Amino acid sequence: MRNMAVVTCAGLMMAVASCAMENAKAPPSTGAAGVSPVHTIELPRFQSNLPEGPGREAFAIACLSCHSTTYVTMQPPLSAAKWEEVVVKMTKVYAAPIAAEQIPQIVQYIMASKEAGSRELQETRTNTHAAEVPAVAVALEPAQRAADLKRGEALFATNCASCHGAGGAGDGPSAPSQLPHPTNLKDTRFSTEALAAAVVRGVPATAMPGFPNLSADDLRAVVTFSQQLFDAAAAPRSLPPATGEHVQAKSLYAQNCLACHGATGGGDGPLAATAPRPPANFQLIQPARSAAARIIADGVPATTMPPWRHKLDNAQRELLADYVRSFFQSSEPEFPRTRQ
Amino acid sequence: MRTDGLWSQVDDNPAGQRTAHEMGRRGFLHLAAVLGAGSLAPQIGRAADTPATAPGTRVPLRLARFPEKTDLILLTDRPPNLETPLRYFRHDLTPNDAFYVRWHYSGIPTSVDLRTFRLVVGGHVQKPLSLSLDELMRTFEPVSVVAVNQCSGNSRALYEPRVNGAQWGHGAMGNAKWTGVLLRDVLQRAGLKEGAIEVSFAGLDRGVTPDVPQFVKSLTLDRSMDGEVMIAHSMNDAPLPMLNGFPLRLVVPGWFGTYWVKSLNEITVLPEPFKGFWMAKAYRIPNTPDAQETPQLLATDTIPISAMSVRSVFVRPGPSERLRRAEPIDVEGLALDGGHGIRKVELSLDGGTSWRHAQLDPEMGKYAWRRWRFRWQPEAAGAYRLMARATNAAGETQGAHQWNRSGYQRNVIEHVDVTVS
């Protein structure tokens, strides 16, 4: 059992690594022999610094899925009426996911930010973390697991709780000021690989830093603890929808989600490389059913995930919630939550 | 005339705002000491004190280095809009890594597999084509043209009154040697059906959601078949940078850059006029001479933007550059138009009171820009306003005022203010 877990982890690690290599910069092709025919660039990732103020979240949800804040900050001073005209144009021409009642909030936020000085709404460059992620296998032997949980809890309290909250619900003292919000670790199932990668490398275009210098034991411990914050027993895995619905879900997904999340949910769609925060890889993470439905409806503020409630009705969003959950691939053993 | 690295950086910004970013700590302190209070120079980094609506004023600028590019002025990062610092215009051809970048949608192509990439030619044709890059290069006659690509909104930040949109200084343009095949030859191989009147062009870029209008431009059949419009695979004898449209882009010499569709992969011949958003609603100008209107009286009749107007810009001295009395300085700049050719560039050193001829460099081609220069030795200390006015072979020249609501097709006489001490 233990060996199988290790092999599975290693296998998935290699799959992730080869995806990373495909995205690595290749020399341009001139058609000459020996030159790679695949030409790839890697874009730098920028993160918005969104000053606090009324309308901040509305702005982050409505605008940043399509373009960054520089589209606002570079403008000369414009009147509120002019900004409203601009925002309305975004909805009418560019299908911006904004409800009519949100427009005044968004305009208010823009005006306040511009008045404070466009410097406030700047972007800072974040480095993609190129640290190598070691293979991690959570211990299955009870005594070792207990020790890891204890050590992991201590590490979590020191390093993670200020953002993620003591219980991992994404409600730590720093959380309210951060956009995107710190992940709620209780409502998403993370494979060991996904957690290890996030801890070691951080998450680009978010406030999640990388911890590339953790010892192997500490990494295993914090991954073990973080993983069990998701109550696996309380949220059984989703089965693929019934046949007729599956066809409809697949079609909805292809139209709306595939461009970023990829044909098999791997976060590797054609637009994925243009998203500063990588789109979720559903093969390695699985939101709880309610979390998936909520995120599809509301979007993820200050990321390229827009709210779909304006475009897709409740039934469509429910289908998609089931569909995206069906991509999860990990065959790791599951443990009930032992810590609150 | 200062020629060290500090000033070459300062030259890059026609808007006149400098930041500590651009010149480094030592340079910043030096410049602050030199300028002092009440000087003609713009305030540094104190946006609250400057008249922020004044033409050319931009938020403190930042340089960014994107893949296959050198440090360029960052207007936006997502999608990327990157402006060429002015000093690169001291060369006949704009280097590929300094060539400006402009995209509408954030779903830009970042990876192209030439094994599977195809240029599809279809619609109202006898025989649809699906051409690989290799096939395009091998089976069509190669052609080259030196042509300037200029963004429709180049210099928009200098508009008075200001308009919203990408806040370019003068750097949203570049002159390059484009190599490829004629659109005419490709269309002839596909064979035009009776009734074909227009051709539309689309590329690999996408919006985040499927509901946004895809970036598609069109040309009349006449323009498409004129033997000048080109499908280019190379820029200055190298493959197109990804950010400038690898592997193929349309080249429409003499017309604004909006038609030069990047990552071109779809050509569609049409039996009726194209009504897509990016022709029918966007990139429209007043149907008046010089695309002119006023905020109080907006034009009701608009047409799609097309040929470039005659205009000229200063490349040196940079704005607010400090010069020395009795020391010669090589004033230089460039002029361009829609393909008639530049007949003369006149220079004023006294704010427009008197004019003299600048010396024109040899022509690089009717669609290339024309560099010009003038050796000036200021006799007296003081503030000077230099102005440049180009006239093309068709007798068209620049005026003192030009405005439209979108900030397109700017062609006013430009000026640069310098101090001689």
Coordinates of N, CA and C in Angstrom, one line a residue, chain B residues 13 46 78 91 103 135 147 185 198-199 246 292 306 337 342 367 390 394 400:
Chain B
N13 N 11.0 59.6 -22.7 CA 9.6 59.9 -22.3 C 9.1 61.3 -22.8
R46 N 5.6 63.3 -8.3 CA 4.7 64.0 -7.4 C 3.4 64.2 -8.2
R78 N -1.6 43.2 -18.8 CA -2.5 42.1 -19.2 C -3.8 42.7 -19.8
H91 N 17.5 54.9 -35.0 CA 18.0 53.9 -36.0 C 17.0 53.8 -37.1
W103 N -1.9 44.5 -27.8 CA -2.9 43.5 -27.9 C -4.2 44.0 -27.3
E135 N 5.0 25.6 -46.1 CA 4.4 25.7 -47.4 C 4.3 27.1 -48.0
A147 N 8.5 49.2 -44.1 CA 7.3 49.9 -43.8 C 7.2 50.2 -42.3
D185 N -1.2 36.9 -54.1 CA -0.8 35.6 -54.6 C -1.5 34.4 -53.9
E198 N -14.9 41.6 -50.4 CA -14.1 42.0 -49.2 C -13.4 40.7 -48.7
V199 N -12.4 41.0 -47.9 CA -11.6 39.9 -47.3 C -11.5 40.2 -45.8
F246 N 4.0 36.2 -34.1 CA 4.5 34.9 -34.6 C 3.4 33.9 -34.8
Q292 N -10.9 65.2 -37.9 CA -11.0 66.3 -36.9 C -12.5 66.4 -36.5
S306 N -7.9 54.4 -41.8 CA -7.2 53.6 -42.9 C -5.8 54.2 -43.0
D337 N 4.1 59.2 -43.6 CA 2.8 59.5 -44.1 C 2.2 58.1 -44.6
I342 N 7.8 61.8 -48.1 CA 8.0 63.1 -47.5 C 8.7 64.0 -48.4
Y367 N 6.9 53.6 -48.0 CA 6.1 53.2 -46.8 C 7.0 53.3 -45.5
A390 N 6.1 68.5 -41.2 CA 6.4 67.7 -42.4 C 5.3 68.0 -43.4
A394 N 2.2 64.8 -51.7 CA 0.9 65.2 -52.2 C 0.5 66.6 -51.7
A400 N -1.9 73.0 -36.6 CA -1.6 73.3 -35.2 C -2.6 72.5 -34.3

